[in-house]
Coordinates of C-alpha atoms in Angstrom, one line a residue:
M1 CA 15.3 -12.6 -16.0
K2 CA 13.9 -11.1 -19.1
Y3 CA 13.6 -7.7 -17.3
D4 CA 16.6 -5.9 -15.8
F5 CA 15.8 -4.7 -12.1
E6 CA 19.5 -4.2 -11.4
E7 CA 19.7 -1.2 -13.7
I8 CA 20.3 2.1 -11.8
V9 CA 17.8 4.8 -13.3
S10 CA 18.6 8.2 -11.9
R11 CA 15.6 10.0 -10.6
R12 CA 17.3 13.1 -9.4
G13 CA 16.2 16.3 -11.1
T14 CA 13.0 14.9 -12.3
N15 CA 10.9 16.4 -9.6
S16 CA 10.7 13.1 -7.9
Y17 CA 8.9 13.5 -4.6
K18 CA 11.1 10.5 -3.3
W19 CA 14.6 11.7 -4.6
D20 CA 14.4 15.5 -4.9
S21 CA 12.7 16.3 -1.4
A22 CA 16.0 16.0 0.6
D23 CA 18.1 19.1 1.2
C24 CA 21.3 17.2 0.0
N25 CA 21.8 15.1 -3.0
S26 CA 23.8 12.7 -1.0
V27 CA 20.8 11.5 1.0
L28 CA 19.6 8.0 -0.2
P29 CA 15.8 7.9 0.0
M30 CA 14.3 4.6 1.1
W31 CA 11.1 6.0 2.4
V32 CA 8.0 7.1 0.4
A33 CA 6.3 4.1 -1.3
D34 CA 7.2 4.1 -4.9
M35 CA 9.8 2.0 -6.7
D36 CA 13.0 2.8 -8.4
F37 CA 12.3 0.5 -11.5
R38 CA 11.0 1.5 -14.8
T39 CA 7.5 0.2 -15.2
A40 CA 6.4 -2.7 -17.5
P41 CA 7.3 -2.2 -21.1
P42 CA 3.7 -2.6 -22.3
I43 CA 2.8 0.4 -20.2
I44 CA 5.6 2.5 -21.5
D45 CA 4.7 1.6 -25.1
A46 CA 1.1 2.3 -24.6
L47 CA 1.8 5.8 -23.1
A48 CA 4.4 6.5 -25.8
R49 CA 1.7 5.9 -28.4
R50 CA -0.6 8.3 -26.7
V51 CA 2.2 10.9 -26.3
S52 CA 2.8 10.8 -30.1
H53 CA -0.8 11.9 -30.7
G54 CA 0.1 15.1 -29.1
I55 CA -3.3 16.2 -27.8
F56 CA -4.2 15.7 -24.2
G57 CA -7.7 16.8 -23.6
Y58 CA -10.4 15.6 -21.3
T59 CA -10.7 11.8 -21.5
R60 CA -13.6 9.3 -21.2
V61 CA -13.0 6.0 -19.6
P62 CA -13.7 3.2 -22.4
D63 CA -15.3 -0.2 -22.0
T64 CA -11.8 -1.8 -22.3
Y65 CA -10.8 -0.2 -19.1
Y66 CA -13.6 -1.9 -17.1
E67 CA -12.8 -5.3 -19.0
A68 CA -9.2 -5.0 -18.0
V69 CA -10.1 -4.5 -14.3
V70 CA -12.8 -7.1 -14.3
G71 CA -10.6 -9.6 -16.2
W72 CA -7.5 -9.1 -14.0
F73 CA -9.3 -9.6 -10.8
G74 CA -11.2 -12.6 -12.0
R75 CA -8.1 -14.3 -13.6
K76 CA -5.6 -13.5 -11.0
H77 CA -7.5 -13.6 -7.7
G78 CA -10.8 -15.4 -8.3
W79 CA -12.9 -12.2 -7.6
K80 CA -15.8 -12.0 -9.9
M81 CA -16.8 -8.4 -9.9
E82 CA -19.4 -6.7 -12.1
R83 CA -18.5 -3.6 -14.2
E84 CA -21.3 -1.5 -12.7
W85 CA -19.5 -2.0 -9.2
I86 CA -16.6 0.1 -10.4
I87 CA -16.1 3.7 -9.8
Y88 CA -12.9 5.2 -11.0
T89 CA -11.1 8.0 -9.3
S90 CA -7.7 9.7 -8.9
G91 CA -6.2 7.7 -6.2
V92 CA -6.8 5.3 -3.2
V93 CA -6.4 8.1 -0.8
P94 CA -9.1 10.4 -2.4
A95 CA -11.2 7.2 -2.7
V96 CA -11.0 6.6 1.1
S97 CA -11.8 10.1 1.8
A98 CA -14.8 10.1 -0.3
I99 CA -16.1 6.9 1.1
I100 CA -15.8 8.1 4.6
K101 CA -17.8 11.3 3.5
A102 CA -20.4 9.1 1.8
L103 CA -20.9 6.7 4.9
T104 CA -20.4 9.0 8.0
V105 CA -21.5 12.3 9.3
P106 CA -19.0 14.6 11.3
G107 CA -18.6 13.3 14.8
D108 CA -18.9 9.6 13.9
K109 CA -16.0 7.2 14.6
V110 CA -13.8 5.3 12.2
L111 CA -11.9 2.1 13.4
V112 CA -8.4 1.3 12.2
Q113 CA -5.7 -1.3 13.2
T114 CA -2.5 0.5 14.2
P115 CA 0.3 0.7 13.2
V116 CA -1.3 1.5 9.8
Y117 CA -0.9 3.7 6.6
N118 CA -0.7 7.3 7.8
C119 CA -3.2 8.8 5.3
F120 CA -6.0 7.0 7.0
F121 CA -5.7 9.2 9.9
S122 CA -5.9 12.4 7.8
S123 CA -8.8 11.1 5.7
I124 CA -10.8 10.4 8.9
R125 CA -10.0 13.7 10.5
N126 CA -10.5 15.8 7.2
N127 CA -14.2 14.4 7.3
G128 CA -14.7 15.4 10.9
C129 CA -14.6 12.0 12.3
T130 CA -12.7 10.5 15.1
V131 CA -10.1 7.8 14.8
V132 CA -10.6 4.7 17.0
S133 CA -7.6 2.3 17.2
S134 CA -7.6 -1.5 17.7
P135 CA -3.9 -1.9 17.9
L136 CA -2.3 -5.0 16.3
V137 CA -0.4 -7.3 18.6
A138 CA 3.3 -8.0 17.9
V139 CA 3.9 -11.8 18.2
R140 CA 7.6 -12.6 17.8
D141 CA 8.5 -11.4 14.3
T142 CA 4.9 -10.6 13.0
Y143 CA 1.6 -9.1 13.9
E144 CA -1.8 -10.4 14.8
M145 CA -5.3 -8.9 15.1
D146 CA -6.6 -8.6 18.7
F147 CA -10.2 -9.8 18.0
T148 CA -11.5 -9.3 21.4
D149 CA -10.4 -5.7 21.4
L150 CA -11.7 -5.4 17.8
E151 CA -15.1 -6.6 18.7
R152 CA -15.4 -4.2 21.8
K153 CA -14.4 -1.3 19.6
A154 CA -16.7 -2.3 16.9
A155 CA -19.6 -2.6 19.2
D156 CA -19.6 1.3 19.8
P157 CA -22.8 2.5 18.0
E158 CA -20.7 5.5 17.0
V159 CA -18.4 3.4 14.9
K160 CA -19.7 3.4 11.4
V161 CA -16.7 2.3 9.4
M162 CA -13.6 0.3 9.6
L163 CA -10.6 0.8 7.4
L164 CA -8.9 -2.4 6.7
C165 CA -5.4 -2.5 5.1
N166 CA -5.0 -5.8 3.1
P167 CA -2.1 -6.5 2.6
H168 CA -1.0 -4.5 5.6
N169 CA 1.1 -1.3 5.4
P170 CA 3.6 -1.0 7.3
T171 CA 3.8 -4.5 9.0
G172 CA 3.8 -6.4 5.6
R173 CA 1.2 -8.8 6.8
V174 CA -1.1 -10.6 4.2
W175 CA -4.3 -11.3 6.2
T176 CA -5.5 -15.0 6.0
R177 CA -9.0 -15.9 4.8
R178 CA -9.8 -16.9 8.3
E179 CA -8.6 -13.5 9.7
L180 CA -10.7 -11.8 7.2
E181 CA -13.8 -14.0 8.0
R182 CA -13.3 -13.0 11.6
V183 CA -13.3 -9.2 10.8
G184 CA -16.3 -9.5 8.7
E185 CA -18.3 -11.5 11.1
I186 CA -17.4 -8.8 13.9
C187 CA -18.3 -5.9 11.6
I188 CA -21.5 -7.2 10.1
R189 CA -22.8 -8.1 13.6
H190 CA -22.2 -4.5 14.8
G191 CA -23.3 -2.7 11.7
V192 CA -19.9 -1.4 10.7
T193 CA -19.0 -1.2 7.0
V194 CA -15.6 -2.3 6.1
V195 CA -13.5 -0.2 3.6
S196 CA -10.6 -2.3 2.5
D197 CA -7.5 -0.8 0.9
E198 CA -6.1 -3.4 -1.2
I199 CA -3.5 -1.3 -3.2
H200 CA -0.6 -3.7 -2.4
C201 CA -2.6 -6.8 -3.3
E202 CA -0.3 -7.8 -6.3
L203 CA 2.9 -8.0 -4.2
V204 CA 2.6 -11.1 -2.2
Y205 CA 5.4 -13.6 -1.5
P206 CA 5.8 -17.4 -1.2
G207 CA 3.7 -19.2 1.2
H208 CA 1.0 -16.4 1.3
V209 CA -2.1 -15.7 -0.7
Y210 CA -4.0 -12.3 -1.1
T211 CA -7.7 -12.8 -0.4
P212 CA -10.0 -9.9 -1.6
F213 CA -12.2 -9.1 1.4
A214 CA -15.2 -8.9 -0.9
A215 CA -14.6 -12.4 -2.4
V216 CA -14.8 -14.2 1.1
S217 CA -18.6 -14.4 0.8
E218 CA -21.5 -12.8 -0.7
D219 CA -22.4 -11.3 2.6
F220 CA -19.1 -9.8 2.8
R221 CA -19.3 -8.5 -0.7
N222 CA -22.6 -6.6 0.3
H223 CA -21.2 -5.0 3.5
C224 CA -17.7 -3.7 2.2
I225 CA -16.1 -1.4 -0.4
T226 CA -12.8 -2.1 -1.9
C227 CA -10.1 0.3 -3.1
V228 CA -7.6 -1.0 -5.6
S229 CA -5.0 0.4 -8.0
P230 CA -2.2 -0.8 -10.3
S231 CA -0.1 2.1 -9.0
K232 CA 2.1 0.3 -6.3
A233 CA 2.7 -3.0 -8.3
F234 CA 3.4 -1.4 -11.6
N235 CA 5.0 1.8 -10.3
I236 CA 2.6 4.3 -11.8
A237 CA 1.5 6.2 -8.8
G238 CA 2.1 9.5 -10.5
L239 CA -0.6 8.8 -13.2
Q240 CA -3.3 9.1 -10.6
I241 CA -5.7 6.4 -11.1
A242 CA -7.7 4.1 -8.8
D243 CA -11.0 2.1 -8.5
I244 CA -13.6 1.8 -5.9
V245 CA -15.4 -1.5 -6.0
C246 CA -18.9 -1.6 -4.3
A247 CA -21.5 -4.1 -5.0
D248 CA -24.5 -2.3 -3.2
A249 CA -26.2 0.1 -5.5
D250 CA -27.6 2.4 -2.8
V251 CA -24.0 2.8 -1.3
R252 CA -22.4 3.2 -4.6
T253 CA -24.7 6.2 -5.4
R254 CA -23.6 7.9 -2.2
I255 CA -20.0 7.3 -2.9
D256 CA -20.5 8.6 -6.4
R257 CA -21.9 11.7 -4.9
A258 CA -19.2 12.1 -2.5
I259 CA -16.5 11.5 -5.3
N260 CA -18.2 14.4 -7.2
D261 CA -18.5 16.7 -4.1
N262 CA -14.7 16.1 -3.4
E263 CA -14.0 16.9 -7.1
V264 CA -11.9 13.7 -7.7
C265 CA -14.2 12.2 -10.4
D266 CA -11.9 12.8 -13.4
V267 CA -9.0 11.0 -14.3
N268 CA -6.3 11.5 -17.0
P269 CA -5.8 9.6 -20.1
F270 CA -2.3 8.3 -19.2
G271 CA -3.8 6.6 -16.0
V272 CA -6.5 4.9 -18.0
L273 CA -4.2 3.6 -20.7
A274 CA -1.6 2.5 -18.1
T275 CA -4.2 0.5 -16.3
I276 CA -5.4 -1.3 -19.4
A277 CA -1.9 -2.2 -20.4
A278 CA -0.8 -3.4 -16.9
Y279 CA -3.7 -5.6 -16.5
N280 CA -3.8 -7.1 -20.0
E281 CA -0.1 -7.2 -20.8
G282 CA 1.8 -6.7 -17.6
E283 CA 1.5 -10.1 -15.8
E284 CA 5.0 -11.5 -16.8
W285 CA 6.8 -8.4 -15.7
L286 CA 4.9 -8.3 -12.5
M287 CA 5.9 -12.0 -11.7
Q288 CA 9.5 -11.3 -12.4
L289 CA 9.4 -8.1 -10.3
T290 CA 7.8 -9.9 -7.2
E291 CA 10.5 -12.5 -7.3
Y292 CA 13.3 -9.7 -7.5
L293 CA 11.7 -8.0 -4.4
W294 CA 11.3 -11.4 -2.5
Q295 CA 15.2 -11.8 -3.0
N296 CA 15.8 -8.3 -1.9
Y297 CA 13.9 -9.0 1.3
L298 CA 15.9 -12.4 1.8
R299 CA 19.2 -10.6 1.2
M300 CA 18.2 -7.8 3.7
K301 CA 17.1 -10.5 6.2
D302 CA 20.5 -12.3 5.8
F303 CA 22.4 -8.9 6.3
C304 CA 20.4 -8.0 9.3
S305 CA 20.8 -11.4 11.0
T306 CA 24.6 -11.3 10.6
Q307 CA 25.4 -7.6 10.8
L308 CA 22.4 -6.0 12.7
S309 CA 21.2 -8.9 14.9
G310 CA 19.8 -6.2 17.4
F311 CA 17.5 -4.9 14.8
P312 CA 14.9 -7.6 14.0
L313 CA 12.7 -7.3 11.0
C314 CA 9.1 -8.2 10.7
N315 CA 8.3 -11.2 8.4
L316 CA 7.6 -9.9 5.0
E317 CA 4.5 -11.4 3.6
G318 CA 3.5 -8.7 1.1
T319 CA 4.3 -5.2 0.0
Y320 CA 7.9 -3.9 -0.6
L321 CA 7.9 -2.2 2.9
V322 CA 10.0 -3.8 5.7
W323 CA 9.3 -3.0 9.3
M324 CA 12.4 -2.8 11.4
D325 CA 12.6 -2.8 15.3
C326 CA 15.1 -0.1 16.1
R327 CA 14.3 0.2 19.8
K328 CA 17.9 -0.8 20.6
L329 CA 19.0 2.7 19.7
G330 CA 16.9 4.2 22.6
M331 CA 15.9 7.0 20.3
P332 CA 12.3 8.3 19.4
S333 CA 11.5 7.3 15.8
E334 CA 11.0 10.9 14.7
K335 CA 14.4 11.9 16.0
L336 CA 15.9 8.8 14.5
E337 CA 14.6 9.7 11.1
Q338 CA 16.2 13.1 11.2
V339 CA 19.6 11.9 12.6
L340 CA 19.7 9.1 10.0
K341 CA 19.3 11.9 7.3
E342 CA 22.0 14.2 8.8
E343 CA 24.6 11.7 9.8
A344 CA 24.1 8.7 7.7
G345 CA 22.5 10.2 4.4
L346 CA 19.7 7.7 4.8
W347 CA 16.0 8.6 4.7
L348 CA 13.6 6.0 6.3
N349 CA 10.1 6.6 7.6
A350 CA 9.6 7.0 11.3
G351 CA 7.4 4.4 12.8
T352 CA 5.1 7.0 14.6
M353 CA 3.9 8.1 11.3
Y354 CA 1.7 5.0 11.5
G355 CA 0.4 5.6 15.1
P356 CA 1.9 5.6 18.6
E357 CA 2.4 1.7 18.4
G358 CA 5.0 2.5 15.8
E359 CA 7.4 4.1 18.2
G360 CA 10.8 2.7 18.0
F361 CA 10.3 1.3 14.6
M362 CA 11.4 2.4 11.1
R363 CA 9.9 1.5 7.7
W364 CA 12.2 0.6 4.8
N365 CA 11.3 0.7 1.1
I366 CA 13.3 -2.0 -0.6
A367 CA 11.8 -1.5 -4.1
C368 CA 15.2 -0.6 -5.6
P369 CA 18.2 -2.3 -7.4
R370 CA 19.9 -4.6 -4.9
T371 CA 23.2 -2.6 -4.9
V372 CA 21.1 0.5 -3.7
M373 CA 19.4 -1.5 -0.9
L374 CA 22.8 -2.7 0.3
D375 CA 24.2 0.9 0.2
G376 CA 21.3 1.9 2.5
L377 CA 22.0 -1.1 4.8
N378 CA 25.7 -0.3 5.0
R379 CA 25.0 3.3 5.8
F380 CA 22.6 2.1 8.6
L381 CA 25.4 -0.4 9.9
E382 CA 27.9 2.3 10.1
F383 CA 25.6 4.7 11.9
V384 CA 24.9 2.0 14.5
R385 CA 28.6 1.0 14.9
K386 CA 29.3 4.6 15.7
R387 CA 27.0 4.4 18.7
E388 CA 28.2 1.1 20.1

C-alpha cells in the first residue's frame, strides 16, 4: 500500500473528543465515529499552504468548491447534480435540523427507521416534532426494511418527513436500488419528503453499491433532499463542512432561510479547502483506506467466529461501524457500556443510543490500525471469559 494505515498516531492530549473524554487514559475508545488515521496527504498539504498564509478571516466559497462536489458525485456515483442545488453548511446534523425546520411545524411527525443514528432523534425533538419509528427487521445477520409498516406509518397525514440513513448507521446496510425505489414510491404516494443522510456513502465494500437516493429517478430527485460531506470518508469531521443538495427551488429557498435562522450558514476556510482537495485529489487514498477497513472487518469477523461465537456481527456492507449482538451477556446495553469501560478499559456505544430496538447490541468503530482493533477485541474477550 502507498499509504500507511498501520501507523499509530497518538491522539491523547489533542482535545480529541474520542480519546480525551474518558476519565482514565487506559480506556481504549472505539465509540464515536471518527477515524484514527491521518487524512489524505493532498488535504494536509492544502491546509498547510493555507496555514502558512497566517490570516484566517471570514471566507467565501469559490466556484472550485462547487465544481469539486459536482465533479466527484458525477464521476464516482453517476449523480448529475447542478451547482445551484447545493447549499453548504457546517455539518450534516445542522443540515438535518434546518431541513426539518424548513419542512415542518411544531407538532408534525418525522419518520425514522430504528435502530438509527442517534442525532436524528434530537434534531426532530429540537424542532418540536414527534418521532415516528418504522423499525428495521433483523433477518439472520442483517436488517431489512418492513415496507408494510413503513407504508402504514407514512400514510399518517401528520408525517411530513422521512429521515433515511443511506448507508445505514449503525447496522452497516447499504440499501439497494430496489429498496430505495420502494421507499420513494411509498413516500411520494403519501406526500412525505425524504431527507437522505448519505454521509457514509464513500465507504462501501465488495459486492455492494451506493445508490444516491436522488439519482434513482427524476421524480425522486424532485421529492427529496440529500445531505453529504467528506467528513467521514476523509476523517475531517472537525473541519465542519457539509452540503445540502435539493433540486426543488422553492424548497431550497425555505431550507436556505432555515439555515440562516439556525445561524449555520457560514463555514471555515479549512473545511472548504479540505473538500476541494478530497474530491479532486483524494480518490487513490480513499480506495486504499476502504480496502484496509474491509480487511479490518474480515479480521474482526474471523476473530469473533473463533473466539466470540456467541456474539454475532451484522454483515458490514458500508461504514466502519460494526453492530454486535451482545444479548448473551444478559446486561442492558447502557450498563454494558459502563461496565466495559470500568472493567475492560474498552469504550463502545450502547445500542440503545439508536433506539429501543438496539437493546442488547453494541456498536464498534473499527476505523483504526489493526493492532488497535485487536487490542479492543482481546479486551472484550477477556471481559466475556471472566463471566463464563
